[in-house]
Amino acid sequence: MESLRIKLEELIQSKHLLSHSFYTRWTAGELSKEELKGYACEYYAFEKEFPRFISSIHSNTENIEHRQSLLENLIEEERGENNHPELWLRFAEGLGLERDQVKNHFHSDETEFLMRNYRNHCTSGNVVNGLAALYVYERQQPDVARQKVDGLRRFYGLTDDRPVEFFKVHQAVDVLHSETEISLLTQLCEDEDSKQSALLAAQKSLDALYEFLDGIERRYQPRV
């Protein structure tokens, strides 16, 4: 069902993260340091929950081969001292934040909305909804991460590898993760109802990601 991939790509391109003003300002060096710090604190809440979203889909997947594919994603998120939430904390430290500031940050309503969206889709028991939510996020990450690293090095003084390692890792791993997700989706969406369910979950997730970035700007952008 190649048309599902095409439809999902159309949705992504209609609301690509790199088109949001927060990221266009990031790549142009127009964000304030306080905005980046606020973003680092808010995003951590989502990032530390992300492995649990994958785990929920994994536990609801009946086919063992499908579970094995998802397990690779989950392992890469959580394994060892270089797990992805840890890499995010290193980024936050590079911005001058203390780890406890990030871990104890009381996140915004928009961040909670994003987390609730992903939690609902990934724990619903309808595997295609969770996969679609993951896919529209991870499909964008290689390009987003590449642009972020470039902006951080050019404009914000993060020239060492340690604070940008999170983004460098995602330039590679999310190519594989997103291909796994779209492969599973095309296998599981065998009828029009399941296809439409996946597309609706994808659209809601894209909307939630945009609302998250809107919230960052509303909360942290300097007032002039």
Tab-separated table of C-alpha atoms in Angstrom:
chain	number	residue	atom	x	y	z
A	1	MET	CA	0.000	0.000	0.000
A	2	GLU	CA	2.502	2.562	-1.245
A	3	SER	CA	-0.245	5.208	-1.339
A	4	LEU	CA	-0.194	5.286	2.467
A	5	ARG	CA	3.459	6.346	2.432
A	6	ILE	CA	2.597	9.060	-0.089
A	7	LYS	CA	-0.370	10.306	1.941
A	8	LEU	CA	1.697	10.417	5.118
A	9	GLU	CA	4.457	12.288	3.326
A	10	GLU	CA	1.942	14.839	2.088
A	11	LEU	CA	0.760	15.382	5.651
A	12	ILE	CA	4.331	15.775	6.885
A	13	GLN	CA	5.248	18.269	4.201
A	14	SER	CA	2.118	20.307	4.905
A	15	LYS	CA	3.263	20.757	8.501
A	16	HIS	CA	6.978	20.048	8.494
A	17	LEU	CA	8.773	21.018	11.684
A	18	LEU	CA	11.441	22.904	9.749
A	19	SER	CA	8.692	25.191	8.430
A	20	HIS	CA	7.713	26.303	11.934
A	21	SER	CA	8.959	29.761	12.891
A	22	PHE	CA	10.776	28.402	15.963
A	23	TYR	CA	13.010	26.261	13.777
A	24	THR	CA	13.411	28.795	10.995
A	25	ARG	CA	14.637	31.252	13.636
A	26	TRP	CA	16.903	28.543	15.082
A	27	THR	CA	18.584	27.900	11.719
A	28	ALA	CA	18.993	31.658	11.200
A	29	GLY	CA	20.506	32.213	14.647
A	30	GLU	CA	17.593	34.379	15.747
A	31	LEU	CA	16.563	32.495	18.892
A	32	SER	CA	17.566	33.936	22.225
A	33	LYS	CA	19.554	31.747	24.605
A	34	GLU	CA	16.568	31.818	26.971
A	35	GLU	CA	14.339	30.351	24.276
A	36	LEU	CA	16.797	27.521	23.714
A	37	LYS	CA	16.981	26.877	27.443
A	38	GLY	CA	13.197	26.869	27.722
A	39	TYR	CA	12.970	24.497	24.781
A	40	ALA	CA	15.559	22.181	26.358
A	41	CYS	CA	13.556	22.007	29.584
A	42	GLU	CA	10.202	21.489	27.890
A	43	TYR	CA	11.390	18.913	25.394
A	44	TYR	CA	13.033	16.763	28.045
A	45	ALA	CA	9.601	15.827	29.386
A	46	PHE	CA	8.702	14.413	25.963
A	47	GLU	CA	12.080	12.833	25.293
A	48	LYS	CA	12.223	10.866	28.537
A	49	GLU	CA	8.746	9.457	27.824
A	50	PHE	CA	9.486	8.550	24.206
A	51	PRO	CA	10.877	5.071	24.970
A	52	ARG	CA	7.670	4.280	26.842
A	53	PHE	CA	5.611	5.207	23.784
A	54	ILE	CA	7.590	2.670	21.757
A	55	SER	CA	7.308	0.118	24.553
A	56	SER	CA	3.517	0.482	24.606
A	57	ILE	CA	3.260	-0.235	20.890
A	58	HIS	CA	5.671	-3.152	21.252
A	59	SER	CA	3.562	-4.734	24.000
A	60	ASN	CA	0.385	-4.415	21.917
A	61	THR	CA	1.924	-5.932	18.773
A	62	GLU	CA	1.019	-9.580	18.198
A	63	ASN	CA	3.485	-10.498	15.452
A	64	ILE	CA	6.861	-11.448	16.928
A	65	GLU	CA	8.799	-10.231	13.884
A	66	HIS	CA	7.116	-6.858	14.173
A	67	ARG	CA	7.942	-6.752	17.877
A	68	GLN	CA	11.557	-7.543	17.120
A	69	SER	CA	11.736	-4.599	14.735
A	70	LEU	CA	10.281	-2.267	17.346
A	71	LEU	CA	12.615	-3.666	19.974
A	72	GLU	CA	15.620	-2.395	18.014
A	73	ASN	CA	14.191	1.109	18.231
A	74	LEU	CA	13.494	0.772	21.939
A	75	ILE	CA	16.975	-0.557	22.699
A	76	GLU	CA	18.616	2.340	20.891
A	77	GLU	CA	16.526	4.798	22.889
A	78	GLU	CA	17.311	3.373	26.323
A	79	ARG	CA	20.431	1.231	26.283
A	80	GLY	CA	23.526	2.138	28.272
A	81	GLU	CA	24.995	5.375	29.500
A	82	ASN	CA	24.457	7.056	26.118
A	83	ASN	CA	20.690	6.594	26.166
A	84	HIS	CA	18.765	9.353	24.445
A	85	PRO	CA	17.365	11.148	27.524
A	86	GLU	CA	20.944	11.286	28.821
A	87	LEU	CA	22.160	12.757	25.541
A	88	TRP	CA	19.456	15.401	25.818
A	89	LEU	CA	20.665	16.368	29.290
A	90	ARG	CA	24.157	16.851	27.865
A	91	PHE	CA	22.692	19.246	25.315
A	92	ALA	CA	20.966	21.156	28.106
A	93	GLU	CA	24.233	21.357	30.022
A	94	GLY	CA	25.871	22.794	26.915
A	95	LEU	CA	23.366	25.636	27.084
A	96	GLY	CA	24.342	26.338	30.692
A	97	LEU	CA	21.508	24.518	32.439
A	98	GLU	CA	21.892	22.296	35.471
A	99	ARG	CA	20.529	18.774	35.178
A	100	ASP	CA	18.183	19.264	38.113
A	101	GLN	CA	16.757	22.381	36.464
A	102	VAL	CA	15.767	20.275	33.479
A	103	LYS	CA	14.554	17.233	35.412
A	104	ASN	CA	12.483	19.284	37.869
A	105	HIS	CA	11.046	21.702	35.317
A	106	PHE	CA	7.249	22.033	35.462
A	107	HIS	CA	6.339	21.677	31.810
A	108	SER	CA	3.737	23.726	29.971
A	109	ASP	CA	0.200	22.833	28.934
A	110	GLU	CA	1.359	22.556	25.314
A	111	THR	CA	4.024	20.039	26.297
A	112	GLU	CA	1.455	18.072	28.261
A	113	PHE	CA	-0.858	18.132	25.232
A	114	LEU	CA	1.924	16.711	23.053
A	115	MET	CA	2.703	13.968	25.559
A	116	ARG	CA	-0.968	13.105	25.997
A	117	ASN	CA	-1.425	12.857	22.232
A	118	TYR	CA	1.438	10.399	21.903
A	119	ARG	CA	0.470	8.469	24.999
A	120	ASN	CA	-3.109	8.081	23.789
A	121	HIS	CA	-2.131	6.885	20.318
A	122	CYS	CA	0.629	4.558	21.498
A	123	THR	CA	-1.341	2.920	24.312
A	124	SER	CA	-4.684	2.693	22.526
A	125	GLY	CA	-4.244	-0.911	21.467
A	126	ASN	CA	-4.627	0.134	17.837
A	127	VAL	CA	-1.039	-0.402	16.765
A	128	VAL	CA	-1.341	1.510	13.498
A	129	ASN	CA	-2.222	4.720	15.354
A	130	GLY	CA	0.883	4.525	17.505
A	131	LEU	CA	3.089	3.675	14.546
A	132	ALA	CA	1.708	6.598	12.552
A	133	ALA	CA	2.370	8.987	15.439
A	134	LEU	CA	5.952	7.752	15.734
A	135	TYR	CA	6.480	7.842	11.989
A	136	VAL	CA	5.506	11.460	11.343
A	137	TYR	CA	7.893	12.511	14.105
A	138	GLU	CA	10.878	10.264	13.362
A	139	ARG	CA	10.587	10.680	9.591
A	140	GLN	CA	11.488	14.368	10.062
A	141	GLN	CA	14.257	14.026	12.610
A	142	PRO	CA	17.307	13.414	10.386
A	143	ASP	CA	16.765	16.698	8.516
A	144	VAL	CA	15.693	18.569	11.646
A	145	ALA	CA	18.683	17.325	13.625
A	146	ARG	CA	21.099	18.261	10.842
A	147	GLN	CA	19.777	21.816	10.748
A	148	LYS	CA	19.885	22.083	14.538
A	149	VAL	CA	23.530	21.039	14.742
A	150	ASP	CA	24.466	23.542	12.070
A	151	GLY	CA	22.655	26.357	13.890
A	152	LEU	CA	24.060	25.441	17.299
A	153	ARG	CA	27.603	25.446	15.986
A	154	ARG	CA	27.334	28.559	13.836
A	155	PHE	CA	25.382	30.810	16.154
A	156	TYR	CA	25.343	29.468	19.707
A	157	GLY	CA	28.909	28.369	20.375
A	158	LEU	CA	28.246	24.640	20.813
A	159	THR	CA	31.278	23.539	18.847
A	160	ASP	CA	32.150	20.420	20.883
A	161	ASP	CA	30.533	17.086	20.052
A	162	ARG	CA	29.181	16.354	23.540
A	163	PRO	CA	26.298	18.883	23.606
A	164	VAL	CA	25.199	18.103	20.042
A	165	GLU	CA	25.588	14.324	20.198
A	166	PHE	CA	21.819	13.855	20.626
A	167	PHE	CA	21.204	15.475	17.257
A	168	LYS	CA	24.083	13.739	15.492
A	169	VAL	CA	22.786	10.358	16.629
A	170	HIS	CA	19.293	11.126	15.331
A	171	GLN	CA	20.592	12.036	11.903
A	172	ALA	CA	21.330	8.330	11.458
A	173	VAL	CA	19.115	6.216	13.693
A	174	ASP	CA	15.818	7.850	12.780
A	175	VAL	CA	16.340	7.001	9.124
A	176	LEU	CA	16.186	3.351	10.173
A	177	HIS	CA	13.441	3.860	12.746
A	178	SER	CA	11.119	5.638	10.337
A	179	GLU	CA	11.675	3.008	7.664
A	180	THR	CA	10.744	0.320	10.171
A	181	GLU	CA	7.574	2.194	11.083
A	182	ILE	CA	6.400	2.796	7.533
A	183	SER	CA	7.163	-0.826	6.644
A	184	LEU	CA	5.004	-2.045	9.516
A	185	LEU	CA	2.266	0.420	8.670
A	186	THR	CA	2.052	-0.720	5.065
A	187	GLN	CA	1.781	-4.316	6.248
A	188	LEU	CA	-0.829	-3.632	8.924
A	189	CYS	CA	-3.081	-1.169	7.076
A	190	GLU	CA	-4.878	-3.783	5.025
A	191	ASP	CA	-8.135	-1.914	4.539
A	192	GLU	CA	-9.392	1.625	4.141
A	193	ASP	CA	-10.513	1.943	7.765
A	194	SER	CA	-7.079	1.155	9.164
A	195	LYS	CA	-5.466	3.486	6.628
A	196	GLN	CA	-7.763	6.344	7.590
A	197	SER	CA	-7.144	5.669	11.276
A	198	ALA	CA	-3.390	5.935	10.708
A	199	LEU	CA	-3.762	9.162	8.740
A	200	LEU	CA	-5.931	10.733	11.439
A	201	ALA	CA	-3.412	9.797	14.147
A	202	ALA	CA	-0.647	11.241	11.983
A	203	GLN	CA	-2.467	14.542	11.513
A	204	LYS	CA	-3.258	14.885	15.199
A	205	SER	CA	0.363	14.207	16.076
A	206	LEU	CA	1.648	16.780	13.611
A	207	ASP	CA	-0.800	19.302	15.046
A	208	ALA	CA	0.398	18.529	18.581
A	209	LEU	CA	4.044	18.954	17.567
A	210	TYR	CA	3.246	22.368	16.065
A	211	GLU	CA	1.271	23.378	19.127
A	212	PHE	CA	4.234	22.384	21.285
A	213	LEU	CA	6.492	24.758	19.330
A	214	ASP	CA	3.830	27.477	19.411
A	215	GLY	CA	3.837	27.111	23.176
A	216	ILE	CA	7.614	27.471	23.359
A	217	GLU	CA	7.410	30.747	21.483
A	218	ARG	CA	4.518	32.071	23.530
A	219	ARG	CA	6.255	31.217	26.788
A	220	TYR	CA	9.917	31.979	26.125
A	221	GLN	CA	10.236	34.412	23.221
A	222	PRO	CA	11.472	37.797	24.500
A	223	ARG	CA	8.870	40.550	24.473
A	224	VAL	CA	9.832	43.721	22.638
